[in-house]
Coordinates of C-alpha atoms in Angstrom, one line a residue:
M1 CA 9.8 -28.0 29.1
V2 CA 9.8 -27.0 25.5
A3 CA 6.6 -29.1 24.9
S4 CA 4.8 -27.3 27.7
Q5 CA 5.8 -23.9 26.4
V6 CA 4.6 -24.8 22.9
A7 CA 1.3 -26.0 24.4
A8 CA 0.9 -22.8 26.3
V9 CA 1.6 -20.7 23.1
L10 CA -1.0 -22.8 21.2
S11 CA -3.5 -22.4 24.0
N12 CA -3.0 -18.6 23.9
L13 CA -3.4 -18.5 20.2
Q14 CA -6.6 -20.5 20.4
T15 CA -7.9 -18.1 23.0
L16 CA -7.0 -15.1 20.9
Y17 CA -8.7 -16.8 17.8
S18 CA -11.8 -17.5 19.9
D19 CA -12.0 -14.0 21.2
H20 CA -11.5 -12.6 17.7
A21 CA -14.2 -14.9 16.3
S22 CA -16.6 -13.6 19.0
V23 CA -15.8 -10.0 18.1
V24 CA -16.5 -10.8 14.4
S25 CA -19.8 -12.5 15.3
M26 CA -20.9 -9.5 17.4
N27 CA -20.0 -7.1 14.5
L28 CA -22.0 -9.1 12.0
F29 CA -25.0 -9.3 14.4
V30 CA -25.0 -5.5 15.1
A31 CA -24.8 -4.9 11.3
L32 CA -27.8 -7.2 10.9
L33 CA -29.7 -5.3 13.5
C34 CA -29.1 -2.1 11.6
T35 CA -30.0 -3.7 8.3
S36 CA -33.3 -5.0 9.8
I37 CA -34.2 -1.6 11.1
V38 CA -33.5 0.0 7.7
I39 CA -35.4 -2.6 5.7
S40 CA -38.3 -2.6 8.1
H41 CA -38.6 1.2 7.6
L42 CA -38.6 0.8 3.8
L43 CA -41.3 -1.8 4.1
E44 CA -43.4 0.1 6.5
E45 CA -46.2 0.7 4.0
N46 CA -46.1 -2.8 2.6
R47 CA -49.4 -4.7 2.9
W48 CA -47.9 -7.9 4.1
M49 CA -44.7 -7.3 5.9
N50 CA -44.0 -5.9 9.4
G51 CA -40.9 -5.5 11.5
S52 CA -40.9 -8.8 13.3
I53 CA -41.4 -10.8 10.1
T54 CA -38.6 -8.8 8.3
A55 CA -36.1 -9.5 11.1
L56 CA -37.1 -13.2 11.2
I57 CA -36.6 -13.6 7.4
I58 CA -33.3 -11.7 7.5
G59 CA -32.2 -14.1 10.3
L60 CA -33.2 -17.1 8.2
L61 CA -31.4 -15.9 5.1
T62 CA -28.3 -15.1 7.2
G63 CA -28.4 -18.6 8.7
V64 CA -28.5 -20.1 5.2
I65 CA -25.5 -18.0 4.1
I66 CA -23.5 -19.0 7.2
L67 CA -24.5 -22.6 6.7
L68 CA -23.3 -22.7 3.1
A69 CA -20.1 -20.7 4.0
S70 CA -19.2 -23.1 6.8
G71 CA -19.7 -26.2 4.7
G72 CA -22.9 -27.2 6.6
K73 CA -21.2 -27.1 10.0
S74 CA -23.1 -24.2 11.6
S75 CA -25.7 -21.6 10.8
R76 CA -25.3 -19.5 14.0
L77 CA -23.4 -16.3 14.9
L78 CA -24.6 -16.9 18.5
V79 CA -25.8 -20.0 20.2
F80 CA -29.3 -19.8 21.6
S81 CA -29.0 -19.1 25.3
Q82 CA -31.9 -19.1 27.8
D83 CA -29.9 -16.8 30.1
L84 CA -29.4 -14.2 27.3
F85 CA -33.1 -14.3 26.5
F86 CA -34.6 -14.3 30.0
I87 CA -32.0 -12.1 31.8
Y88 CA -31.1 -9.6 29.2
L89 CA -33.6 -9.4 26.3
L90 CA -37.0 -10.0 27.8
P91 CA -36.9 -7.6 30.8
P92 CA -36.6 -4.3 28.8
I93 CA -39.5 -5.5 26.5
I94 CA -41.9 -6.3 29.4
F95 CA -40.9 -3.3 31.5
N96 CA -41.5 -0.9 28.7
A97 CA -44.9 -2.5 28.1
G98 CA -45.8 -1.8 31.7
F99 CA -44.1 1.6 31.8
S100 CA -45.9 2.9 28.7
V101 CA -49.3 1.3 29.3
K102 CA -52.3 3.5 29.6
K103 CA -53.3 2.5 33.1
K104 CA -56.9 3.7 32.9
Q105 CA -57.6 1.7 29.7
F106 CA -55.7 -1.3 31.1
F107 CA -57.6 -1.5 34.4
R108 CA -60.9 -0.6 32.7
N109 CA -60.6 -3.9 30.8
F110 CA -58.7 -5.6 33.6
I111 CA -61.2 -8.4 34.2
T112 CA -61.5 -9.3 30.5
I113 CA -57.7 -9.1 30.1
M114 CA -57.1 -11.4 33.1
L115 CA -59.8 -13.8 31.8
F116 CA -58.1 -14.1 28.4
G117 CA -54.5 -13.9 29.7
A118 CA -54.7 -16.1 32.8
V119 CA -57.8 -18.3 32.6
G120 CA -57.5 -18.6 28.9
T121 CA -53.9 -19.7 29.0
L122 CA -54.8 -22.4 31.6
I123 CA -57.6 -23.6 29.3
S124 CA -55.3 -23.5 26.2
C125 CA -52.6 -25.4 28.2
T126 CA -55.1 -28.0 29.2
I127 CA -56.4 -28.5 25.7
I128 CA -52.9 -28.8 24.2
S129 CA -51.8 -31.2 27.0
I130 CA -54.8 -33.5 26.5
G131 CA -54.3 -33.4 22.7
V132 CA -50.7 -34.3 23.1
I133 CA -51.6 -37.3 25.2
K134 CA -54.3 -38.3 22.7
F135 CA -52.5 -37.9 19.4
F136 CA -48.9 -38.7 20.3
K137 CA -49.9 -42.2 21.3
E138 CA -51.0 -42.8 17.7
M139 CA -47.6 -41.8 16.4
D140 CA -44.9 -44.6 16.1
I141 CA -42.0 -42.3 16.7
G142 CA -40.0 -44.2 19.3
S143 CA -39.2 -43.8 23.0
L144 CA -38.3 -40.6 24.9
D145 CA -36.0 -40.4 27.8
V146 CA -38.0 -37.6 29.5
G147 CA -35.5 -35.3 31.2
G148 CA -33.2 -38.2 32.1
F149 CA -35.5 -39.3 34.9
I150 CA -35.7 -42.9 33.9
G151 CA -35.0 -45.1 36.9
I152 CA -35.6 -42.4 39.5
F153 CA -39.2 -43.3 40.1
P154 CA -40.6 -46.8 40.7
Y155 CA -42.5 -48.4 37.8
C156 CA -46.1 -47.2 37.7
P157 CA -48.5 -48.7 35.1
L158 CA -49.9 -46.0 32.9
P159 CA -53.6 -45.7 31.9
F160 CA -52.5 -45.2 28.3
Q161 CA -49.8 -46.5 26.0
T162 CA -48.0 -43.9 23.9
G163 CA -45.8 -44.2 20.9
L164 CA -43.8 -41.2 21.9
I165 CA -43.3 -41.9 25.6
H166 CA -42.3 -45.3 27.0
V167 CA -40.6 -44.9 30.4
S168 CA -40.6 -46.5 33.8
A169 CA -41.7 -43.4 35.7
S170 CA -44.3 -42.0 37.9
Y171 CA -47.7 -41.4 36.4
Y172 CA -47.8 -37.9 37.9
F173 CA -44.4 -37.2 36.4
L174 CA -45.6 -38.0 32.9
L175 CA -48.6 -35.9 33.3
L176 CA -46.4 -33.0 34.3
Q177 CA -44.2 -33.5 31.3
F178 CA -47.3 -33.4 29.0
S179 CA -48.4 -30.3 30.9
A180 CA -45.0 -28.7 30.3
I181 CA -45.6 -29.1 26.6
G182 CA -49.0 -27.5 27.0
A183 CA -47.4 -24.6 28.8
I184 CA -44.7 -24.2 26.1
F185 CA -47.2 -23.9 23.3
A186 CA -49.8 -21.8 25.3
A187 CA -47.3 -18.9 25.2
T188 CA -48.5 -16.5 22.4
D189 CA -46.7 -13.7 20.5
S190 CA -49.1 -11.0 19.5
V191 CA -46.4 -8.5 18.2
C192 CA -47.5 -9.0 14.5
T193 CA -51.1 -8.1 15.3
L194 CA -50.2 -5.1 17.5
Q195 CA -48.1 -3.7 14.7
V196 CA -51.2 -3.7 12.5
L197 CA -53.9 -2.5 14.9
N198 CA -54.5 1.2 15.2
Q199 CA -54.7 2.3 18.8
D200 CA -56.9 5.3 18.0
E201 CA -59.4 3.4 15.8
T202 CA -59.8 0.3 18.0
P203 CA -58.8 1.2 21.6
L204 CA -60.8 -1.7 23.1
L205 CA -59.4 -4.3 20.7
Y206 CA -55.9 -3.0 21.0
S207 CA -56.0 -3.0 24.8
L208 CA -57.4 -6.6 24.9
V209 CA -54.7 -8.0 22.5
F210 CA -51.9 -6.1 24.2
G211 CA -53.0 -6.8 27.8
E212 CA -53.7 -10.5 27.1
G213 CA -50.3 -10.9 25.4
V214 CA -48.4 -9.7 28.5
V215 CA -50.4 -11.6 31.0
N216 CA -50.3 -14.7 28.7
D217 CA -46.5 -14.7 28.6
A218 CA -46.3 -14.2 32.4
T219 CA -48.9 -17.0 33.0
S220 CA -47.1 -19.4 30.7
V221 CA -43.8 -18.9 32.3
V222 CA -45.3 -19.1 35.8
L223 CA -47.2 -22.2 34.8
F224 CA -44.0 -23.8 33.3
N225 CA -41.9 -23.0 36.4
A226 CA -44.6 -24.4 38.7
I227 CA -44.6 -27.6 36.7
Q228 CA -40.8 -27.7 36.7
S229 CA -40.5 -27.1 40.4
F230 CA -43.3 -29.4 41.5
D231 CA -42.3 -32.0 44.1
L232 CA -43.1 -35.4 42.8
T233 CA -41.8 -37.3 45.9
N234 CA -45.0 -36.4 47.9
T235 CA -48.0 -37.2 45.7
S236 CA -51.4 -37.2 47.2
P237 CA -55.1 -37.0 46.2
G238 CA -54.9 -33.2 46.8
I239 CA -52.0 -32.8 44.3
A240 CA -54.2 -30.7 41.9
L241 CA -55.2 -28.3 44.6
H242 CA -51.6 -28.0 45.7
F243 CA -50.5 -27.2 42.2
I244 CA -53.2 -24.6 41.7
G245 CA -52.3 -23.0 45.1
K246 CA -48.6 -22.9 44.0
F247 CA -49.6 -21.3 40.7
F248 CA -51.6 -18.5 42.4
Y249 CA -48.9 -18.0 45.0
L250 CA -46.3 -17.3 42.2
F251 CA -48.7 -15.1 40.4
S252 CA -49.7 -12.9 43.4
A253 CA -46.2 -12.8 45.0
S254 CA -44.6 -11.7 41.7
T255 CA -47.1 -8.9 41.3
L256 CA -46.7 -7.7 44.8
L257 CA -42.9 -7.7 44.5
G258 CA -43.1 -5.5 41.4
V259 CA -45.4 -3.1 43.1
V260 CA -43.2 -2.8 46.2
V261 CA -40.0 -2.2 44.2
G262 CA -41.8 0.5 42.1
L263 CA -43.1 2.2 45.2
V264 CA -39.6 2.1 46.9
S265 CA -38.1 3.7 43.8
A266 CA -40.8 6.5 43.8
Y267 CA -40.2 7.2 47.5
I268 CA -36.4 7.4 47.2
I269 CA -36.5 9.7 44.2
K270 CA -39.2 11.9 45.7
T271 CA -37.5 12.2 49.1
L272 CA -33.9 12.7 47.9
Y273 CA -34.7 14.4 44.6
F274 CA -31.5 13.7 42.7
G275 CA -32.4 16.1 39.9
R276 CA -31.2 19.0 42.0
H277 CA -27.6 17.9 41.3
S278 CA -27.7 15.3 38.5
T279 CA -30.5 14.1 36.2
D280 CA -28.2 11.2 35.2
R281 CA -28.5 9.7 38.7
E282 CA -32.2 9.7 38.9
F283 CA -32.6 8.1 35.5
A284 CA -29.9 5.5 36.3
L285 CA -31.7 4.7 39.6
M286 CA -35.0 4.2 37.7
M287 CA -33.4 1.9 35.2
L288 CA -31.4 -0.1 37.8
M289 CA -34.3 -0.5 40.2
A290 CA -36.5 -1.7 37.3
Y291 CA -34.0 -4.3 36.5
L292 CA -33.5 -5.1 40.2
S293 CA -37.2 -6.1 40.4
Y294 CA -36.7 -8.7 37.7
I295 CA -33.5 -10.1 39.2
M296 CA -35.1 -10.2 42.7
A297 CA -38.0 -12.2 41.3
E298 CA -35.6 -14.7 39.8
L299 CA -33.7 -14.8 43.1
F300 CA -36.9 -15.8 45.0
Y301 CA -38.1 -18.2 42.2
L302 CA -41.0 -16.0 41.2
S303 CA -42.1 -14.7 37.8
G304 CA -39.8 -11.9 36.6
I305 CA -42.2 -11.1 33.8
L306 CA -45.0 -10.2 36.1
T307 CA -42.8 -8.5 38.5
V308 CA -41.1 -6.1 36.0
F309 CA -44.4 -5.5 34.2
F310 CA -46.2 -4.2 37.4
C311 CA -43.0 -2.4 38.5
G312 CA -43.2 -0.5 35.2
I313 CA -46.9 0.4 35.8
V314 CA -46.1 1.7 39.3
M315 CA -43.0 3.6 38.1
S316 CA -45.0 5.3 35.4
H317 CA -47.7 6.3 37.9
Y318 CA -45.4 7.6 40.6
T319 CA -41.7 7.6 39.9
W320 CA -41.9 9.2 36.5
H321 CA -43.6 12.3 37.9
N322 CA -40.9 12.7 40.5
V323 CA -38.0 13.2 38.2
T324 CA -37.0 16.3 36.2
E325 CA -38.6 17.1 32.8
S326 CA -35.4 16.1 30.9
S327 CA -35.3 12.8 32.7
R328 CA -38.9 12.1 31.8
V329 CA -38.2 12.6 28.1
T330 CA -35.0 10.6 28.4
S331 CA -36.6 7.7 30.3
K332 CA -39.6 7.4 28.0
H333 CA -37.5 7.2 24.8
A334 CA -34.7 5.2 26.3
F335 CA -37.0 2.4 27.6
A336 CA -38.9 2.3 24.3
T337 CA -35.6 2.1 22.3
L338 CA -34.2 -0.7 24.5
S339 CA -37.5 -2.6 24.0
F340 CA -37.4 -2.1 20.3
V341 CA -33.8 -3.2 19.8
A342 CA -34.4 -6.3 22.1
E343 CA -37.4 -7.3 20.0
I344 CA -35.4 -7.1 16.7
F345 CA -32.5 -8.9 18.3
I346 CA -34.8 -11.8 19.4
F347 CA -36.4 -12.3 16.0
L348 CA -33.0 -12.3 14.3
Y349 CA -31.8 -14.7 17.0
V350 CA -34.7 -17.1 16.4
G351 CA -34.3 -16.9 12.7
M352 CA -30.7 -17.9 12.7
D353 CA -31.0 -20.5 15.4
A354 CA -33.9 -22.2 13.5
L355 CA -31.3 -23.8 11.2
G356 CA -29.1 -25.3 13.9
I357 CA -27.5 -28.2 12.1
E358 CA -27.0 -30.2 15.3
T359 CA -30.7 -30.3 16.1
W360 CA -31.8 -31.1 12.5
S361 CA -29.2 -33.8 12.0
F362 CA -31.0 -35.9 14.6
V363 CA -34.2 -36.0 12.5
N364 CA -32.6 -36.4 9.1
D365 CA -33.6 -40.1 8.9
R366 CA -37.2 -39.4 9.7
P367 CA -38.2 -35.9 8.7
G368 CA -41.9 -36.9 8.5
A369 CA -42.0 -37.4 12.3
S370 CA -41.1 -33.7 12.9
I371 CA -43.6 -32.6 10.3
M372 CA -46.3 -34.7 11.8
V373 CA -45.7 -33.5 15.4
S374 CA -45.5 -29.9 14.1
S375 CA -48.9 -30.3 12.3
V376 CA -50.5 -31.8 15.4
L377 CA -49.2 -29.0 17.6
L378 CA -50.4 -26.3 15.2
L379 CA -53.9 -27.8 15.2
L380 CA -53.9 -28.0 19.0
V381 CA -52.8 -24.4 19.3
M382 CA -55.7 -23.3 17.1
A383 CA -58.2 -25.5 18.9
G384 CA -56.9 -24.4 22.4
R385 CA -57.2 -20.8 21.3
A386 CA -60.7 -21.1 20.1
A387 CA -61.7 -23.1 23.2
F388 CA -61.5 -20.0 25.4
V389 CA -61.7 -16.9 23.2
F390 CA -65.2 -17.3 22.0
P391 CA -66.8 -18.7 25.2
L392 CA -65.0 -16.1 27.4
S393 CA -66.0 -13.3 25.0
F394 CA -69.6 -14.5 25.2
L395 CA -69.5 -14.4 29.0
T396 CA -67.8 -11.0 29.0
N397 CA -70.5 -9.6 26.7
L398 CA -73.2 -10.8 29.0
A399 CA -71.8 -8.6 31.8
K400 CA -71.5 -5.5 29.5
K401 CA -74.4 -3.2 29.2
S402 CA -73.1 -0.7 26.6
P403 CA -72.9 -2.0 23.0
S404 CA -69.6 -0.1 22.6
E405 CA -68.0 -2.1 25.4
K406 CA -69.0 -5.5 23.9
I407 CA -66.6 -7.6 21.8
S408 CA -68.0 -8.1 18.4
F409 CA -67.6 -11.3 16.5
R410 CA -65.2 -9.7 14.1
E411 CA -63.1 -8.6 17.0
Q412 CA -63.2 -12.0 18.5
I413 CA -61.8 -13.5 15.3
I414 CA -58.9 -11.0 15.5
I415 CA -58.3 -11.8 19.2
W416 CA -58.3 -15.5 18.3
W417 CA -55.9 -14.9 15.3
S418 CA -53.5 -12.7 17.3
G419 CA -52.8 -15.5 19.7
L420 CA -52.0 -18.1 17.0
M421 CA -48.4 -16.8 16.6
R422 CA -45.7 -18.4 18.7
G423 CA -42.4 -16.7 19.4
A424 CA -39.3 -16.5 21.5
V425 CA -41.0 -17.4 24.8
S426 CA -42.1 -20.8 23.4
M427 CA -38.6 -21.3 22.0
A428 CA -36.9 -20.5 25.3
L429 CA -39.2 -22.8 27.3
A430 CA -38.7 -25.6 24.7
Y431 CA -34.9 -25.3 25.0
N432 CA -35.3 -25.4 28.8
Q433 CA -37.3 -28.6 28.6
F434 CA -35.7 -30.6 25.9
T435 CA -32.0 -29.5 25.9
K436 CA -29.1 -29.5 28.3
G437 CA -26.6 -26.7 27.9
G438 CA -28.3 -25.7 24.6
H439 CA -27.7 -29.2 23.1
T440 CA -30.2 -32.0 22.5
Q441 CA -29.5 -35.3 24.1
S442 CA -31.7 -37.7 22.1
R443 CA -33.6 -37.9 18.8
L444 CA -36.9 -37.4 20.4
D445 CA -35.7 -34.3 22.2
A446 CA -34.5 -33.1 18.8
I447 CA -37.9 -33.8 17.3
M448 CA -39.6 -31.6 19.9
I449 CA -37.1 -28.8 19.3
T450 CA -37.4 -28.9 15.5
S451 CA -41.2 -29.1 15.9
T452 CA -41.2 -26.0 18.1
I453 CA -39.0 -24.2 15.6
T454 CA -41.3 -25.2 12.8
V455 CA -44.4 -24.0 14.7
V456 CA -42.7 -20.7 15.5
L457 CA -41.5 -20.1 11.9
F458 CA -44.8 -21.2 10.3
S459 CA -47.0 -19.2 12.6
T460 CA -44.9 -16.1 12.6
V461 CA -44.3 -15.9 8.9
V462 CA -47.5 -17.4 7.4
F463 CA -50.0 -16.2 10.0
G464 CA -48.1 -12.9 10.3
L465 CA -48.2 -12.3 6.6
L466 CA -52.0 -12.8 6.6
T467 CA -52.5 -10.6 9.6
K468 CA -52.7 -7.2 7.8
P469 CA -55.1 -8.3 5.1
L470 CA -57.3 -10.1 7.6
I471 CA -57.6 -7.1 9.9
R472 CA -58.1 -4.7 7.0
F473 CA -60.9 -7.0 5.8
L474 CA -62.6 -7.4 9.2
I475 CA -62.1 -3.8 10.3
P476 CA -62.0 -1.5 7.3
H477 CA -60.4 1.9 7.9
P478 CA -63.0 4.5 8.8
K479 CA -62.9 7.8 7.0
V480 CA -61.0 10.2 9.1
T481 CA -63.0 13.4 9.5
T482 CA -61.9 16.7 11.0
S483 CA -63.7 15.9 14.2
M484 CA -62.0 12.6 14.5
R485 CA -58.6 14.3 14.0
S486 CA -59.3 16.8 16.7
G487 CA -60.5 14.1 19.1
Q488 CA -57.4 12.0 18.4
S489 CA -55.1 15.0 19.2
S490 CA -56.4 15.2 22.7
P491 CA -54.6 13.0 25.2
K492 CA -57.8 12.9 27.3
S493 CA -60.0 11.7 24.5
A494 CA -62.2 8.6 25.1
T495 CA -60.2 7.0 22.3
T496 CA -56.9 7.5 24.1
P497 CA -54.5 4.9 22.8
F498 CA -53.6 2.1 25.1
L499 CA -49.9 2.8 24.5
G500 CA -48.9 6.4 23.7
D501 CA -46.6 9.3 24.2
S502 CA -48.6 10.6 27.1
F503 CA -48.6 9.2 30.6
D504 CA -51.6 11.3 31.5
D505 CA -54.2 9.3 33.4
S506 CA -56.0 12.3 34.9
P507 CA -59.5 11.6 36.2
K508 CA -60.7 14.4 34.0
G509 CA -60.4 12.1 30.9
G510 CA -63.4 10.3 29.6
Q511 CA -66.1 10.6 26.9
R512 CA -68.9 13.0 27.5
P513 CA -72.4 11.3 27.4
S514 CA -74.0 11.8 24.1
S515 CA -77.5 12.2 25.5
I516 CA -79.5 12.8 28.7
R517 CA -80.3 9.1 29.0
A518 CA -76.6 8.2 28.7
L519 CA -75.8 10.8 31.3
L520 CA -78.3 9.3 33.7
T521 CA -77.2 5.7 33.1
T522 CA -73.4 6.5 33.5
P523 CA -72.2 5.3 36.9
T524 CA -70.7 8.0 39.0
H525 CA -69.1 5.8 41.6
T526 CA -66.8 3.3 40.0
V527 CA -63.8 1.3 41.1
H528 CA -61.6 3.8 39.4
H529 CA -63.4 6.7 41.3
Y530 CA -62.7 5.1 44.7
W531 CA -59.1 4.2 43.7
R532 CA -58.5 7.8 42.7
K533 CA -59.8 9.0 46.1
F534 CA -57.5 6.6 47.9
D535 CA -54.6 7.4 45.7
N536 CA -55.0 11.2 46.2
A537 CA -55.5 10.9 49.9
F538 CA -52.8 8.4 50.9
M539 CA -50.5 7.1 48.0
R540 CA -49.5 10.3 46.1
P541 CA -48.7 12.4 49.2
M542 CA -46.2 9.6 50.2
F543 CA -44.9 8.4 46.9
G544 CA -45.4 11.4 44.7
G545 CA -47.0 11.6 41.3
R546 CA -48.8 14.2 39.3
G547 CA -49.5 17.3 41.4
F548 CA -48.0 15.8 44.6
V549 CA -44.3 16.5 44.1
P550 CA -43.0 18.9 46.8
F551 CA -41.7 22.2 45.3
V552 CA -38.0 22.4 44.8
P553 CA -36.4 25.1 42.8
G554 CA -35.8 23.8 39.3
S555 CA -38.0 20.8 39.8
P556 CA -40.7 19.7 37.3
T557 CA -43.4 20.7 39.8
K558 CA -43.4 24.3 38.9
R559 CA -43.9 23.6 35.2
S560 CA -46.5 20.9 35.7
E561 CA -48.6 23.1 37.9
H562 CA -48.7 26.0 35.4

């Protein structure tokens, strides 16, 4: 009896200690977030540093301090969790990207963005996967229990012998595992480049880098999920077509779901007009329905990234104009702030988790293996990037008539460079593939995790530090004249930033032709023109938007019309 009571007391004390430790960890992490924001502000004008690199370095230094203080037992305040990343941190970042996007600029370059973001990612994934098969077989690293599937499939002779993989498994299964590695390292992180590029000076370049980054993340995750969910029990000669069909189904269904949820939110807010009684309710409904779109996508095994991105675009086009003026200001800044904090959180998170002693202890006896794999992966990332940026840019330029719309060689180099950085998406996918419950099960799994960490750190820090000087060298700052300042102050200027404070996408925007010849050659009936006619005739009367909100006393309609 006494022994059981003592055990209960000890259990309660252990629980209290664990809860207190969690509170201490969260306090330290929030303090680090504040520190990162302050230091990033102080280094704003620095030639080399930017916010993401600052947060990553602070995370690394904090990890070192914790590692020393704990006697080499741990370097983490928080354990890397895929759920935390995909469910809580990623949605606000992607939603804000869609919510604040300049829709006219995005869809004007939509074909090029989709070529780089979707087709380019598939090409990069293929190059990396083939390179992994080619180079890994030359490395005498050992055997890998791929996902614990040994023995599930009958023995199938492989057309190649690898040093890294030696399993009795299906040939198709192994191909899918190599393809998963390709999908992991095809996911880019263009934050560093976007923080350097000026939206007013290079609107085309900024739109391409930003748009490709979002579509690339979505494509990589969709591709990875398609690989993970592929049914290997029914293999057939048409397996490739089936896989491609599944990929495009996930892509299109995810996009459609985001559009539908965005339209439903616009219709509800327009019809009920919550702002008559409470602006808090309409903003809360916007935020919750945006998050609902992401959760619904995960529920139906679709891509939450694509869903919440297009939900953000639709909400900014319809829902945002249906709320009161105070809710517009609140929503714009609230979504941007949540996105900013989530980005800083992720880079701190990755920095501290990079020194996870459990993972690195597996490769202590052979550190050269991890370095060799990391070097190969970096080379494959660079080759895979070059394999589509320059050819697709060439094809895109062939279809462009105006020299101002063509992608110059200098801009192609910047686009190639911007996609060399790897970030939290690659980390999360690698943890999904090579760990169980956040812990590695074998030495080869640990090698892949440490290699991913090395690639992410090297590319973010080294390539990120060189980004500002490279862009300043390739695209020198033009002298800002009075006319340029006046042009930049107009939200309807031809150099309207891809992301900006204004959500104005009025059809009145656009650059005036500089000559009679330019006026005659400018197309008057474009896709945007026909979409605007359809939007004004059918969509806006039903779902609201600029100029189509029914008048209600105290509503934003009265102010927006005068």
